[in-house]
C-alpha positions as a printed Julia matrix, in Angstrom:
129×3 Matrix{Float64}:
   0.0    0.0     0.0
   1.24   3.49   -0.83
   1.59   5.21    2.56
   0.81   8.93    2.65
   1.21  11.14    5.68
   1.63  14.9     5.38
   0.64  17.94    7.34
  -0.45  20.94    5.3
  -1.06  24.3     6.93
  -3.16  26.75    4.95
  -3.5   30.06    6.78
  -4.84  29.09   10.2
  -6.26  25.77    8.98
  -4.3   22.52    9.09
  -5.05  19.03    7.84
  -3.16  15.84    8.54
  -3.44  13.78    5.38
  -2.96  10.06    5.92
  -3.61   6.81    4.1
  -6.66   6.8     1.84
  -6.73  10.58    1.61
  -6.4   11.95   -1.9
  -4.01  14.68   -2.9
  -5.45  16.05   -6.14
  -3.51  18.33   -8.44
  -4.09  19.1   -12.1
  -7.28  19.11  -14.08
  -8.9   20.61  -17.14
  -7.78  24.16  -17.81
  -5.59  23.91  -14.71
  -2.58  26.12  -15.0
   0.73  25.72  -13.24
  -0.47  26.49   -9.71
  -1.29  23.9    -7.08
  -4.1   24.34   -4.57
  -4.08  22.81   -1.09
  -7.49  21.86    0.3
  -8.01  21.4     4.03
 -11.26  20.62    5.83
 -12.27  24.28    5.89
  -9.97  26.28    3.61
  -8.33  26.36    0.18
  -5.06  28.14   -0.53
  -2.41  28.39   -3.21
   0.43  25.89   -2.79
   2.86  28.8    -2.68
   1.18  29.93    0.57
   0.9   26.52    2.25
   3.31  24.89    4.66
   5.09  23.01    3.2
   5.03  25.09    0.03
   4.26  23.29   -3.22
   6.09  24.96   -6.12
   4.5   25.79   -9.46
   4.39  23.03  -12.05
   7.53  22.92  -14.24
   7.81  25.02  -17.37
   5.82  23.51  -20.25
   3.31  21.81  -17.98
   0.68  24.54  -18.1
  -2.58  22.67  -18.7
  -3.76  19.08  -18.83
  -1.02  17.52  -16.68
  -1.55  14.74  -14.15
   0.03  13.99  -10.81
   0.16  11.14   -8.29
   1.82  10.54   -4.91
   4.12   7.48   -5.08
   6.52   6.24   -2.4
   6.97   9.61   -0.71
   7.2   11.68   -3.89
   4.77  13.65   -6.02
   5.08  12.82   -9.72
   3.77  15.2   -12.38
   3.56  14.07  -16.03
   2.49  15.44  -19.38
   0.56  18.58  -20.1
   0.67  21.21  -22.76
   1.9   24.72  -23.45
   2.11  25.11  -27.25
   3.09  21.43  -27.64
   2.05  18.27  -25.79
   4.68  16.98  -23.36
   5.92  13.53  -22.31
   8.22  14.8   -19.54
   7.68  13.81  -15.92
   8.98  15.48  -12.79
   9.16  14.48   -9.13
   8.96  16.47   -5.91
   9.61  15.55   -2.31
   7.16  17.55   -0.18
   9.04  20.43    1.38
  11.56  20.71   -1.49
  11.62  23.93   -3.49
  11.97  22.49   -7.01
  10.65  19.7    -9.2
  13.39  17.44  -10.61
  13.28  15.39  -13.82
  11.92  11.84  -13.61
  11.45   9.11  -16.19
   9.04  10.42  -18.82
   6.13   8.83  -20.65
   6.54   7.05  -24.0
   4.09   9.44  -25.72
   3.36  13.11  -25.15
  -0.18  13.66  -23.89
  -2.54  15.99  -22.07
  -5.78  15.42  -20.14
  -4.82  11.82  -19.36
  -5.73   9.95  -16.21
  -3.58   7.92  -13.87
  -3.58   5.67  -10.84
  -1.03   4.13   -8.53
  -0.79   0.34   -8.59
   1.91  -1.73   -6.85
   3.98   1.39   -6.2
   3.96   2.56   -9.81
   2.16   5.41  -11.54
   0.11   4.07  -14.44
  -1.07   6.52  -17.13
  -4.14   6.0   -19.32
  -5.63   7.76  -22.31
  -5.29  11.44  -22.9
  -4.91  13.48  -26.03
  -2.03  14.37  -28.33
  -2.44  17.13  -30.91
  -0.36  15.19  -33.44
  -1.52  11.63  -32.7
  -5.1   12.17  -31.54
């Protein structure tokens, strides 16, 4: 099982996220900001504790992220082109670092974590459909 324990502080609100609690980032239209949701407040990841940096350059819309073995992984997305790059982030770090990318560039895909691995499904590619 993928263990997840993190404490996010958003203004005066805090939430202890543990197993079976989702950390959701990305989505249609999205942008490169990350929002932290607690039980009673929403704030920009740049204002949370720990801070969650903006998505890497190129990953502006349509990217997908999962929490795997203590790291956030962010894959795909689009600026002018679709992207296959993936990045990883240890919560509390200031920067995303490169990770193994996807075989095909895509945006608006979905993903899940199974047996400690991020699995990516579907999506769209402007050149491949």
